[in-house]
């Protein structure tokens, strides 16, 4: 067999070990399913087998889910239905086995892996931070389709299971035990032997009775049709409120679960299969799947052979950004210097990292021992004396060119020829920071996004002088920190800040023309952005936005694009956004009908035009196409090397609608010709800033798509 080994112990326990070839993880595929079916037949025909144990040969995973490449290749709903129906039939047979079936879980048990575990009679898991269970399918625009929507609620209850599936929430081993998903926690050693022992025990004594603990409220909600109706209605309202109906998968999950409760498990399983077929071929799932595969590609360093190990890291500036950069490095580097103007400031940064480590420890995400080891890698300092032999220095100081140049000069004076200097700047060109330095080949940009531990993207910026080994090392560190990294060329705003600036500028222009902030936010949320642009300006900070325009203004002026002075005017009046409760919205006023109230003084500062209603589609076109067109120009100029990087950067750095797949997927899905016509129409009406990128016209003339070339 290719995917499994099967052995029978002297006690007549069949032990199935999953070990998919050609990879570090076990994935469910057609070949995987065929072998499972053959094993089940063999065991059913062997009357001497008293029990079955399923385990994994991989170091850190049980089964991580379906083979995404195989799912992506399905072109029709019928093809998807045939595939998933096979999985249903096999798992149903496994569930009907007359002997006890034990799942021995360690590491990731996700998607199809959890559905495999759910049909087992007994689930034991290693009590370790690496053991994680969940259904991530909704992130790919899919639903748990091998019985998960029926078996999970039946096992742990509707009010626990539904949020897991709708939000892709994962449970660690102890959480899963408390929820009733896991029957027994065991130490990390002797997993297979413990499983064999449990199979023998259950073969003699029979399966233990399960009693799920439920609160009185949960009992009322789950045990009668009226209560369940309330749960399903509230779930749909929540999804609509959060996503404005842009994603079909969460609704499909609710429909499948509800069908099972109303019409029984068999009907629920059929509904699950039907909905899976529709979702697989949906444009939303295709876009989300492409994004997932792009992220997977970017987890590999094509120049790893050039990378140097970063054992000693220094972070200059221990504010929010510096803390975050140090925090994501504690599991990667051997020593992390935290340098600030004084030791109290550095110690304050270390204290925040301790809080984060302690929080993760209490949540079961790490062991106490690992918490202490990682924290003890941090060293506070207030000068550069300890910087000798530092491999990489990341500055996270104020966004002012002269300060950054001074830090670089100090670092070069304290370090040697192999020390890399990385600037965490969002807009200042790296070549300007490196101007006049001793080792420009060692200077690079590493633009992290706030909050660093949560934001997945890292934008690495190279100048014409940056050495290849420096780029490779920065990329290697970023990947080790758990980031999805894109490497872009230097220039004002690089890629992400550069394409964000026109979007924010168009938002201010619309406000100057009389638009209502709430309506702008609502229109763009319906387009798919997780945060509306008016809210985004307040959250990013009006002061930050004004600074970005100062950096990028000359570049846009050369193209005949005049930036609004709105942010500068607001800043002059003391408006900084949410941080000082003075922004486009008034944060001292109570919300009305769940909506923030605009600060009407802003209207006067931005020109005093009376408020008026704009067509929603026009708002969406003006704001989104400013970002999309700038992304095209970045591709044309070589700021990004390929559309994939542009899409990943826009989605994971700036919140471009994931179901749209990114600016370039959006053009492919909408049609380049249609986008071009819209841009030309907007240019006639609003001026040169809407002039389409030359490359867009090239795609229309060639008739090719950006990705496929067809």
Tab-separated table of N, CA and C in Angstrom, residues 308-316 333 335-339 381 383-394 411-412 414-422 439 442 469 473 477:
chain	number	residue	atom	x	y	z
A	308	UNK	N	21.678	32.972	5.629
A	308	UNK	CA	22.480	32.753	6.829
A	308	UNK	C	21.553	32.621	8.026
A	309	UNK	N	21.947	31.801	8.982
A	309	UNK	CA	21.126	31.604	10.189
A	309	UNK	C	21.149	32.870	11.046
A	310	UNK	N	19.974	33.309	11.479
A	310	UNK	CA	19.875	34.463	12.373
A	310	UNK	C	19.774	33.940	13.803
A	311	UNK	N	20.928	33.797	14.428
A	311	UNK	CA	20.949	33.343	15.820
A	311	UNK	C	20.781	34.497	16.781
A	312	UNK	N	21.396	35.635	16.427
A	312	UNK	CA	21.331	36.823	17.276
A	312	UNK	C	20.621	37.933	16.519
A	313	UNK	N	19.468	38.333	17.038
A	313	UNK	CA	18.632	39.368	16.428
A	313	UNK	C	18.590	40.568	17.363
A	314	UNK	N	18.580	41.758	16.800
A	314	UNK	CA	18.393	42.967	17.607
A	314	UNK	C	17.210	43.751	17.058
A	315	UNK	N	16.395	44.269	17.958
A	315	UNK	CA	15.265	45.108	17.583
A	315	UNK	C	15.483	46.472	18.231
A	316	UNK	N	15.538	47.513	17.416
A	316	UNK	CA	15.736	48.873	17.914
A	316	UNK	C	14.386	49.580	17.928
A	333	UNK	N	14.966	32.657	17.063
A	333	UNK	CA	16.332	33.116	17.299
A	333	UNK	C	16.839	32.653	18.667
A	335	UNK	N	19.089	34.634	20.611
A	335	UNK	CA	19.178	35.828	21.456
A	335	UNK	C	18.486	36.975	20.742
A	336	UNK	N	17.707	37.769	21.494
A	336	UNK	CA	17.024	38.919	20.901
A	336	UNK	C	17.308	40.138	21.771
A	337	UNK	N	18.091	41.054	21.246
A	337	UNK	CA	18.365	42.301	21.947
A	337	UNK	C	17.191	43.253	21.727
A	338	UNK	N	16.717	43.873	22.810
A	338	UNK	CA	15.638	44.859	22.710
A	338	UNK	C	16.208	46.193	23.163
A	339	UNK	N	16.497	47.049	22.180
A	339	UNK	CA	17.173	48.309	22.464
A	339	UNK	C	16.219	49.487	22.379
A	381	UNK	N	18.540	46.503	26.480
A	381	UNK	CA	19.756	47.323	26.426
A	381	UNK	C	19.389	48.742	26.000
A	383	UNK	N	22.112	50.843	24.791
A	383	UNK	CA	23.167	51.305	23.881
A	383	UNK	C	23.515	50.159	22.928
A	384	UNK	N	24.538	50.358	22.109
A	384	UNK	CA	24.868	49.382	21.069
A	384	UNK	C	26.039	48.475	21.441
A	385	UNK	N	26.417	48.478	22.714
A	385	UNK	CA	27.592	47.712	23.127
A	385	UNK	C	27.428	46.212	22.901
A	386	UNK	N	26.204	45.718	23.019
A	386	UNK	CA	25.949	44.280	22.877
A	386	UNK	C	25.715	43.846	21.427
A	387	UNK	N	25.763	44.794	20.483
A	387	UNK	CA	25.411	44.483	19.096
A	387	UNK	C	26.515	43.768	18.318
A	388	UNK	N	27.661	43.565	18.941
A	388	UNK	CA	28.746	42.851	18.269
A	388	UNK	C	28.277	41.445	17.883
A	389	UNK	N	28.582	41.040	16.666
A	389	UNK	CA	28.224	39.709	16.144
A	389	UNK	C	26.714	39.492	16.006
A	390	UNK	N	25.960	40.569	15.959
A	390	UNK	CA	24.521	40.438	15.694
A	390	UNK	C	24.326	40.091	14.216
A	391	UNK	N	23.459	39.127	13.944
A	391	UNK	CA	23.240	38.694	12.556
A	391	UNK	C	22.321	39.640	11.797
A	392	UNK	N	21.296	40.135	12.498
A	392	UNK	CA	20.320	40.991	11.816
A	392	UNK	C	19.758	41.989	12.819
A	393	UNK	N	19.671	43.235	12.408
A	393	UNK	CA	19.092	44.304	13.230
A	393	UNK	C	17.861	44.831	12.517
A	394	UNK	N	16.741	44.877	13.231
A	394	UNK	CA	15.509	45.452	12.668
A	394	UNK	C	15.190	46.721	13.448
A	411	UNK	N	24.294	51.519	14.150
A	411	UNK	CA	24.375	50.055	14.020
A	411	UNK	C	25.625	49.667	13.242
A	412	UNK	N	25.903	50.366	12.150
A	412	UNK	CA	27.094	50.040	11.354
A	412	UNK	C	28.375	50.236	12.160
A	414	UNK	N	28.698	49.743	15.294
A	414	UNK	CA	28.797	48.747	16.372
A	414	UNK	C	28.884	47.317	15.866
A	415	UNK	N	28.686	47.109	14.556
A	415	UNK	CA	28.617	45.738	14.023
A	415	UNK	C	29.618	45.545	12.897
A	416	UNK	N	29.645	44.310	12.384
A	416	UNK	CA	30.608	43.975	11.355
A	416	UNK	C	30.003	43.845	9.972
A	417	UNK	N	30.814	43.326	9.037
A	417	UNK	CA	30.428	43.299	7.626
A	417	UNK	C	29.303	42.322	7.317
A	418	UNK	N	28.998	41.398	8.229
A	418	UNK	CA	27.954	40.407	7.943
A	418	UNK	C	26.642	40.708	8.673
A	419	UNK	N	26.532	41.860	9.294
A	419	UNK	CA	25.292	42.232	9.981
A	419	UNK	C	24.331	42.895	8.999
A	420	UNK	N	23.127	42.381	8.934
A	420	UNK	CA	22.080	42.940	8.066
A	420	UNK	C	21.324	44.017	8.842
A	421	UNK	N	21.013	45.109	8.161
A	421	UNK	CA	20.180	46.163	8.751
A	421	UNK	C	18.854	46.196	8.005
A	422	UNK	N	17.758	45.978	8.724
A	422	UNK	CA	16.427	45.975	8.110
A	422	UNK	C	15.589	47.091	8.713
A	439	UNK	N	27.667	50.189	4.301
A	439	UNK	CA	27.418	48.876	3.686
A	439	UNK	C	25.998	48.822	3.100
A	442	UNK	N	23.996	45.595	2.621
A	442	UNK	CA	23.429	44.889	3.779
A	442	UNK	C	22.097	45.471	4.230
A	469	UNK	N	22.276	37.382	-0.696
A	469	UNK	CA	22.276	36.617	0.559
A	469	UNK	C	21.511	37.353	1.649
A	473	UNK	N	18.310	35.780	3.512
A	473	UNK	CA	18.304	35.665	4.973
A	473	UNK	C	17.066	36.312	5.577
A	477	UNK	N	14.131	34.317	7.659
A	477	UNK	CA	13.669	34.705	8.995
A	477	UNK	C	12.165	34.930	8.996
